[in-house]
């Protein structure tokens, strides 16, 4: 590679890592960078300090620059386009002077139950607790003094996009996690906006403080001089680079797995896990199901679970500490691979072991707080293989409860299901166990481990195709014909034994839910 001007960069602020990916002119990942971070529980709120958002973003970009320099001998000064993605939902309010009015309340918080219930009744549309409008409504119900001063309400990705471009805009998929979307209008649902203003009268109108909605393919602004210096304090990055509309991790996951057509779906599994199924018909209102959109505005049924791999990570950390204690230090990546593969040797139903991975509350099972639990019967087969398999199946159990609503009650059809995210990094393991859970084949692309930043970079490339080259193809057609024209993937179908074992595990999981509820109450 001798020139970066036709490359694109995607940056995603995930739950445990900020990651950047640079794609070359053939849309193949050519360089990457990352920064590890973690949310904090402060005053009962899961949050990230905005100062760490900036330092983490800069460290991630510096890591990307270093990788480009090492691999190609080039200084990253200009690329074709950039896209910003992040954890969806949450609450980030600012006043007219840009002052942050409250601590960032992330998607992980389950403190808006009253507001979510009232809004769901008002709209006739399910509003989950983590949605931005639920947080805003709860702040109103709480009588929080800052509410009347809000001039701009956004998400983490929306805030970073604003800092880089000065534009208070957002991709439609990300916006659909703030406030309900009318897919025909490709904008916020006007009747619901009006209903909110009537009930919760404020000095502002709700539309005026929400970001402007943009579909995929439209330019979301350009990198300003201050934005370039914020992202790259070294001063190498040039202003003027176009930015795609920022998107949430759900939208980038759909893009990264080529799952934006009706009857396609994907499961993203990392700190949280969620399934996205692009629907062909309207659905009823279910507390367990979010209705969001693809990056180009098509309706999507989303089963979102707050908890997935955090408990697994904690146990692997314990095993790593033990390995160090006995003088057998093992790289954590290698340890994950060894333990994930060991899980495939376990009994299909985990041999009488059970776990709940609830580090935080879980909306699907109606819990506002969580306590990670491990249980076993006296006659259980307590082996390492069963132990690891238990935690992997537990990471999928709540997701399966929500998916059953879509497939069994709403007759949502899926022709193609893809997996991506850290849960699928060890070849064949997460893929096989997800297939056992859903009772269908699961495909994983070679780029599955890249996840969100890869999907965001693709959206940036699609924007260039639309804006710069006059491209007229839909996002789905462009992904099929360009980005994934020669994509390599593997497809696995779990055995009947694995599927039956998961069903037995899930039955025990359902019956033991009162144990988890009791743990939350007493410990």
XYZ file of C-alpha atoms in Angstrom:
523
model
C 0.000 0.000 0.000
C 1.417 3.381 -1.036
C -1.550 5.704 -0.492
C -4.224 5.933 2.209
C -6.557 8.387 0.481
C -8.905 5.623 -0.721
C -8.928 3.822 2.633
C -11.656 4.153 5.256
C -11.505 4.084 9.036
C -14.118 2.785 11.439
C -13.857 3.492 15.167
C -16.126 1.886 17.741
C -16.351 2.737 21.423
C -17.331 -0.646 22.816
C -17.951 -1.768 26.373
C -14.424 -2.995 27.070
C -12.406 -1.699 24.127
C -12.230 1.267 21.844
C -11.126 -0.196 18.535
C -10.208 1.270 15.150
C -9.951 -0.566 11.839
C -8.546 0.736 8.556
C -9.837 -0.925 5.381
C -7.877 -0.745 2.138
C -9.409 0.069 -1.233
C -10.621 -3.538 -1.559
C -12.385 -3.253 1.831
C -10.014 -5.695 3.524
C -8.811 -4.870 7.075
C -5.297 -3.519 6.676
C -4.471 -2.062 10.100
C -6.023 -1.695 13.523
C -5.636 -0.031 16.900
C -7.275 -0.382 20.284
C -7.566 0.880 23.837
C -8.945 -1.122 26.743
C -11.321 0.438 29.240
C -14.151 -0.564 31.539
C -17.334 0.983 32.854
C -17.604 2.065 36.478
C -20.425 1.820 38.985
C -20.540 5.273 40.587
C -23.386 6.387 42.863
C -25.444 3.470 41.600
C -24.932 4.407 37.920
C -22.894 2.511 35.323
C -20.835 5.190 33.582
C -17.645 6.214 31.777
C -16.005 9.611 32.471
C -15.973 11.821 29.393
C -12.298 12.554 30.037
C -11.549 8.863 29.500
C -13.616 8.887 26.308
C -11.211 11.476 24.892
C -7.984 9.910 26.184
C -9.141 6.456 25.087
C -10.113 7.698 21.632
C -6.725 9.363 21.223
C -4.851 6.282 22.435
C -6.816 4.061 20.056
C -6.116 6.328 17.092
C -2.427 6.550 18.034
C -2.346 2.747 18.095
C -3.883 2.653 14.609
C -1.343 5.207 13.333
C 1.512 3.142 14.755
C 0.207 -0.016 13.088
C -0.078 1.763 9.736
C 3.458 3.133 10.119
C 4.901 -0.244 11.051
C 3.175 -2.181 8.264
C 3.346 0.303 5.391
C 5.828 3.019 6.386
C 3.096 5.644 5.966
C 1.929 8.438 8.253
C -1.833 8.483 8.616
C -2.709 12.016 7.505
C -5.741 11.599 5.241
C -8.203 8.843 4.412
C -11.291 8.692 2.231
C -13.787 8.661 5.095
C -14.197 7.981 8.812
C -17.117 6.560 10.782
C -17.789 6.565 14.523
C -19.783 3.896 16.318
C -20.485 3.156 19.954
C -22.618 1.458 22.542
C -26.245 2.294 21.771
C -28.759 4.019 24.038
C -27.942 5.730 27.320
C -28.173 9.341 28.415
C -25.821 12.223 27.593
C -27.450 15.683 28.028
C -25.694 18.999 27.272
C -26.713 22.636 27.643
C -26.475 25.342 24.989
C -22.838 26.022 25.913
C -21.862 22.368 25.513
C -21.641 21.705 29.251
C -22.437 18.124 30.249
C -25.425 18.239 32.609
C -25.358 14.727 34.119
C -23.031 11.759 34.326
C -23.178 9.508 31.278
C -25.775 6.808 31.987
C -24.924 3.796 29.836
C -27.115 1.083 28.328
C -26.269 -1.137 31.291
C -28.358 0.863 33.773
C -31.747 -0.515 34.805
C -33.008 2.500 36.736
C -35.797 3.730 34.450
C -38.502 1.140 35.047
C -41.229 3.650 35.885
C -40.495 5.779 32.816
C -40.228 2.791 30.463
C -43.598 1.504 31.616
C -45.301 4.890 31.219
C -43.818 5.528 27.770
C -44.706 2.049 26.517
C -48.327 2.682 27.516
C -48.305 6.187 26.022
C -46.813 5.157 22.669
C -48.262 1.649 22.328
C -44.660 0.726 21.521
C -42.142 -1.045 23.756
C -39.643 1.358 25.307
C -36.841 -0.558 27.062
C -35.169 0.874 30.144
C -31.855 1.547 28.406
C -33.329 3.792 25.670
C -32.387 7.465 25.809
C -36.007 8.605 25.922
C -36.605 6.377 28.969
C -33.647 7.969 30.753
C -34.909 11.442 29.865
C -38.430 10.662 31.023
C -37.119 9.184 34.287
C -35.046 12.308 34.906
C -38.263 14.335 34.476
C -40.174 12.050 36.845
C -37.306 12.307 39.357
C -37.495 16.102 39.225
C -33.834 16.418 38.220
C -33.038 20.116 37.979
C -30.873 19.941 34.866
C -33.673 18.756 32.558
C -35.022 22.196 31.666
C -31.559 23.312 30.511
C -31.021 20.510 27.982
C -30.178 21.790 24.504
C -28.702 18.598 23.074
C -29.398 14.978 24.006
C -27.225 12.317 22.441
C -25.459 8.962 22.766
C -21.776 8.173 23.139
C -21.272 7.797 19.370
C -23.358 10.918 18.745
C -21.266 12.933 21.188
C -17.949 11.866 19.643
C -19.329 12.569 16.156
C -20.329 16.043 17.351
C -16.858 16.704 18.790
C -15.252 15.720 15.478
C -17.659 17.488 13.104
C -19.754 20.003 15.041
C -22.855 18.266 13.634
C -25.689 17.112 15.926
C -26.697 14.263 13.612
C -26.975 10.495 13.855
C -27.482 7.418 11.719
C -31.033 6.121 11.748
C -30.105 2.813 13.390
C -28.445 4.603 16.317
C -31.330 7.081 16.512
C -33.798 4.190 16.739
C -32.305 3.387 20.149
C -33.007 6.897 21.366
C -36.620 7.348 20.212
C -39.022 5.270 18.075
C -38.580 5.576 14.301
C -41.152 5.703 11.518
C -39.481 3.475 8.907
C -41.597 4.897 6.084
C -40.573 8.487 6.868
C -37.057 7.410 7.954
C -37.363 9.819 10.863
C -38.600 9.910 14.446
C -42.265 8.976 14.801
C -44.016 12.359 14.770
C -47.153 11.226 16.603
C -45.008 9.895 19.445
C -42.942 13.090 19.549
C -46.158 15.090 19.884
C -47.488 12.752 22.575
C -44.300 13.140 24.602
C -44.422 16.944 24.402
C -48.063 16.992 25.490
C -47.435 14.846 28.558
C -43.977 16.080 29.561
C -44.035 19.784 28.697
C -40.584 21.382 28.952
C -38.937 24.639 27.803
C -37.786 22.637 24.772
C -39.553 20.395 22.276
C -38.236 16.847 22.143
C -37.426 16.973 18.410
C -35.281 20.063 18.949
C -32.929 18.365 21.416
C -32.649 15.017 19.602
C -30.044 14.544 16.822
C -31.117 14.908 13.202
C -31.718 11.480 11.660
C -29.657 10.441 8.615
C -29.843 7.163 6.644
C -26.770 5.247 5.504
C -25.153 6.685 2.382
C -25.587 10.345 3.361
C -22.620 12.440 4.513
C -22.737 13.231 8.224
C -20.325 16.179 8.111
C -16.572 16.684 7.810
C -13.687 16.542 10.241
C -13.097 20.036 11.608
C -9.710 21.459 12.558
C -10.554 21.038 16.254
C -11.894 17.554 15.576
C -8.676 16.533 13.829
C -6.596 17.825 16.750
C -8.838 16.053 19.252
C -8.476 12.720 17.451
C -4.773 13.156 16.674
C -2.977 15.551 19.041
C 0.253 14.911 17.100
C -1.170 17.134 14.358
C -0.723 14.724 11.429
C -4.408 14.116 10.658
C -5.842 16.648 8.211
C -9.282 18.264 8.551
C -11.910 17.995 5.815
C -12.273 14.194 5.822
C -15.967 13.278 5.408
C -17.655 11.310 8.191
C -20.479 8.830 7.740
C -23.475 9.255 10.057
C -22.500 7.676 13.378
C -24.107 4.328 14.122
C -24.670 2.101 17.114
C -23.153 -1.296 17.683
C -26.374 -2.965 16.526
C -26.248 -1.264 13.132
C -22.551 -1.910 12.647
C -23.092 -5.549 13.596
C -25.796 -5.914 10.939
C -23.502 -4.313 8.381
C -20.455 -6.376 9.380
C -22.438 -9.582 8.866
C -24.315 -8.538 5.712
C -27.618 -8.853 7.572
C -29.685 -5.860 6.470
C -32.202 -7.609 4.191
C -35.546 -8.969 5.418
C -35.272 -12.572 6.681
C -31.610 -12.106 7.626
C -30.299 -11.867 11.151
C -27.202 -11.726 13.274
C -26.153 -12.322 16.835
C -23.544 -10.016 18.316
C -21.952 -11.464 21.443
C -19.473 -9.639 23.622
C -19.986 -7.821 26.925
C -23.671 -7.829 26.044
C -25.340 -9.961 23.407
C -28.180 -9.204 21.084
C -29.948 -10.738 18.136
C -31.165 -8.608 15.235
C -33.788 -10.049 12.872
C -34.919 -7.913 9.928
C -38.677 -8.330 9.806
C -41.197 -8.527 6.974
C -44.338 -7.680 8.955
C -45.395 -5.577 11.980
C -45.032 -7.171 15.394
C -47.020 -6.931 18.578
C -45.726 -5.106 21.646
C -43.447 -7.295 23.764
C -41.495 -6.047 26.763
C -38.613 -8.348 25.772
C -38.341 -7.088 22.176
C -36.964 -3.746 20.907
C -38.054 -2.474 17.513
C -35.116 -0.636 15.960
C -33.892 -0.239 12.356
C -31.119 -1.178 9.971
C -28.690 1.635 9.048
C -30.931 2.362 6.052
C -34.165 2.388 8.064
C -35.764 -1.080 7.664
C -37.553 -2.384 10.794
C -35.598 -4.812 12.959
C -36.676 -6.880 15.952
C -33.945 -6.818 18.564
C -33.502 -9.110 21.542
C -30.985 -7.351 23.771
C -29.375 -8.938 26.812
C -27.241 -6.821 29.134
C -25.015 -9.725 30.154
C -22.940 -12.043 28.006
C -19.173 -12.511 28.422
C -18.310 -10.419 31.514
C -18.690 -13.381 33.873
C -16.716 -15.618 31.497
C -13.940 -13.005 31.441
C -13.884 -12.950 35.244
C -13.484 -16.734 35.468
C -10.773 -16.769 32.813
C -9.019 -14.071 34.835
C -9.153 -16.379 37.866
C -7.691 -19.270 35.859
C -4.969 -16.931 34.579
C -4.096 -15.952 38.142
C -3.875 -19.616 39.145
C -1.665 -20.411 36.149
C 0.677 -17.600 37.176
C 0.712 -18.854 40.767
C 2.023 -22.280 39.695
C 4.550 -20.779 37.291
C 2.655 -21.603 34.115
C 1.943 -18.133 32.752
C -0.323 -18.348 29.695
C -1.269 -15.561 27.327
C -4.918 -14.651 27.985
C -5.825 -15.093 24.326
C -4.380 -18.591 24.364
C -6.155 -19.339 27.631
C -9.507 -18.277 26.202
C -8.964 -20.563 23.211
C -8.020 -23.527 25.397
C -10.977 -23.099 27.735
C -13.515 -22.470 24.964
C -12.398 -25.609 23.147
C -12.518 -27.558 26.411
C -16.224 -26.650 26.698
C -16.978 -28.770 23.629
C -15.875 -31.861 25.588
C -18.526 -31.273 28.245
C -21.908 -32.942 28.613
C -24.478 -31.470 26.251
C -26.604 -30.289 29.206
C -23.569 -29.383 31.373
C -23.992 -32.371 33.679
C -25.987 -30.729 36.461
C -24.062 -27.431 36.565
C -25.813 -24.079 36.127
C -24.836 -20.424 36.140
C -26.377 -16.993 35.851
C -24.072 -14.416 34.266
C -26.015 -11.407 35.582
C -23.384 -8.814 36.448
C -26.141 -6.230 36.016
C -29.909 -6.265 35.637
C -31.547 -8.096 32.744
C -34.661 -6.765 31.020
C -35.641 -10.013 29.288
C -36.041 -11.755 32.651
C -37.356 -8.616 34.402
C -34.468 -8.101 36.820
C -33.325 -4.578 37.708
C -30.058 -5.816 39.234
C -27.926 -8.928 38.948
C -25.701 -11.239 40.949
C -23.408 -13.654 39.067
C -24.160 -17.136 40.388
C -22.758 -20.613 39.916
C -24.846 -23.587 41.094
C -24.553 -27.359 40.996
C -26.495 -30.350 42.232
C -24.795 -32.709 44.709
C -24.446 -35.383 42.055
C -23.334 -33.027 39.260
C -20.321 -33.903 37.098
C -17.984 -31.114 38.230
C -15.425 -31.133 35.421
C -13.585 -28.279 33.759
C -15.335 -29.041 30.463
C -18.784 -28.898 32.069
C -17.830 -25.772 34.018
C -16.807 -23.866 30.880
C -19.748 -25.153 28.847
C -22.091 -23.967 31.615
C -20.805 -20.413 31.355
C -20.953 -20.408 27.561
C -24.537 -21.699 27.531
C -25.507 -19.260 30.276
C -24.251 -16.434 28.039
C -26.837 -17.519 25.418
C -29.739 -18.554 27.650
C -31.461 -15.187 28.093
C -31.038 -14.453 24.388
C -32.826 -17.715 23.584
C -35.785 -16.732 25.810
C -36.272 -13.586 23.738
C -35.740 -15.276 20.384
C -38.482 -17.796 21.184
C -40.957 -14.906 21.286
C -40.006 -13.857 17.753
C -39.894 -17.282 16.160
C -42.733 -18.994 18.019
C -45.187 -16.184 18.814
C -44.550 -13.695 15.991
C -43.566 -16.153 13.217
C -40.463 -14.157 12.267
C -38.643 -16.093 9.549
C -34.855 -16.124 9.203
C -33.086 -17.540 6.156
C -29.582 -16.587 7.247
C -28.137 -16.104 10.755
C -24.622 -14.795 11.340
C -22.573 -14.574 14.520
C -19.917 -11.979 15.288
C -18.053 -10.527 18.238
C -15.621 -11.872 20.809
C -17.793 -14.890 21.688
C -17.072 -16.269 18.194
C -13.314 -15.638 18.059
C -12.409 -19.224 18.934
C -13.272 -21.051 15.688
C -16.298 -23.319 15.869
C -17.083 -23.059 19.585
C -19.471 -20.135 20.041
C -20.856 -20.867 16.584
C -21.731 -24.469 17.448
C -23.278 -23.589 20.799
C -25.365 -20.766 19.297
C -26.612 -23.220 16.669
C -27.595 -25.578 19.500
C -29.482 -22.725 21.162
C -31.424 -21.504 18.117
C -31.837 -24.883 16.419
C -30.577 -23.557 13.076
C -27.322 -23.251 11.111
C -25.062 -20.351 12.128
C -22.515 -18.743 9.824
C -19.415 -16.807 10.853
C -17.373 -14.713 8.443
C -13.596 -14.470 8.556
C -14.034 -10.850 9.638
C -16.327 -11.790 12.562
C -13.724 -10.872 15.159
C -13.463 -7.331 13.741
C -17.129 -6.710 14.565
C -18.357 -3.157 15.011
C -15.442 -1.031 13.757
C -15.349 -3.136 10.597
C -19.075 -2.587 10.067
C -18.660 1.140 10.687
C -15.797 1.329 8.190
C -18.029 -0.391 5.622
C -20.719 2.233 6.219
C -18.100 4.921 5.636
C -17.129 3.218 2.360
C -20.793 2.981 1.358
C -21.182 6.708 2.013
C -18.242 7.401 -0.291
C -19.800 5.221 -2.986
C -23.086 7.121 -2.706
C -21.759 10.660 -2.289
C -18.522 10.667 -4.273
C -19.354 8.242 -7.082
C -23.090 8.807 -7.452
C -23.747 5.215 -6.341
C -27.451 4.375 -6.519
C -27.522 0.865 -5.058
C -29.219 0.134 -1.777
C -27.056 -0.749 1.205
C -28.103 -4.411 0.903
C -27.192 -4.545 -2.812
C -23.884 -2.759 -2.195
C -22.925 -5.162 0.584
C -23.829 -8.180 -1.571
C -22.135 -6.905 -4.724
C -19.103 -5.114 -3.314
C -18.156 -5.633 0.322
C -19.078 -9.327 0.566
C -18.896 -10.378 -3.070
C -16.054 -12.805 -2.310
C -16.417 -13.053 1.466
C -15.328 -16.287 3.111
C -17.498 -17.764 5.838
C -18.102 -21.041 7.629
C -21.478 -22.512 8.511
C -22.055 -24.988 11.320
C -25.141 -26.868 12.454
C -25.160 -28.278 15.961
C -25.856 -31.959 16.430
C -29.236 -33.165 17.664
C -27.502 -34.112 20.923
C -26.166 -30.574 21.396
C -29.588 -29.047 20.675
C -31.364 -31.420 23.073
C -28.735 -30.717 25.722
C -29.209 -26.986 25.421
C -32.975 -27.445 25.757
C -32.463 -29.374 29.020
C -30.045 -26.714 30.264
C -32.535 -23.949 29.438
C -35.318 -25.780 31.253
C -33.167 -25.908 34.393
C -32.244 -22.233 33.852
C -35.916 -21.203 33.749
C -36.742 -23.203 36.877
C -33.803 -21.708 38.785
C -34.581 -18.049 37.998
C -36.143 -17.582 41.470
C -32.684 -18.338 42.916
C -31.251 -15.381 40.994
C -34.122 -13.139 42.110
C -33.549 -14.131 45.720
C -29.817 -13.471 45.438
C -30.529 -9.921 44.244
C -32.821 -9.362 47.233
C -30.562 -10.728 49.957
C -26.967 -10.170 48.758
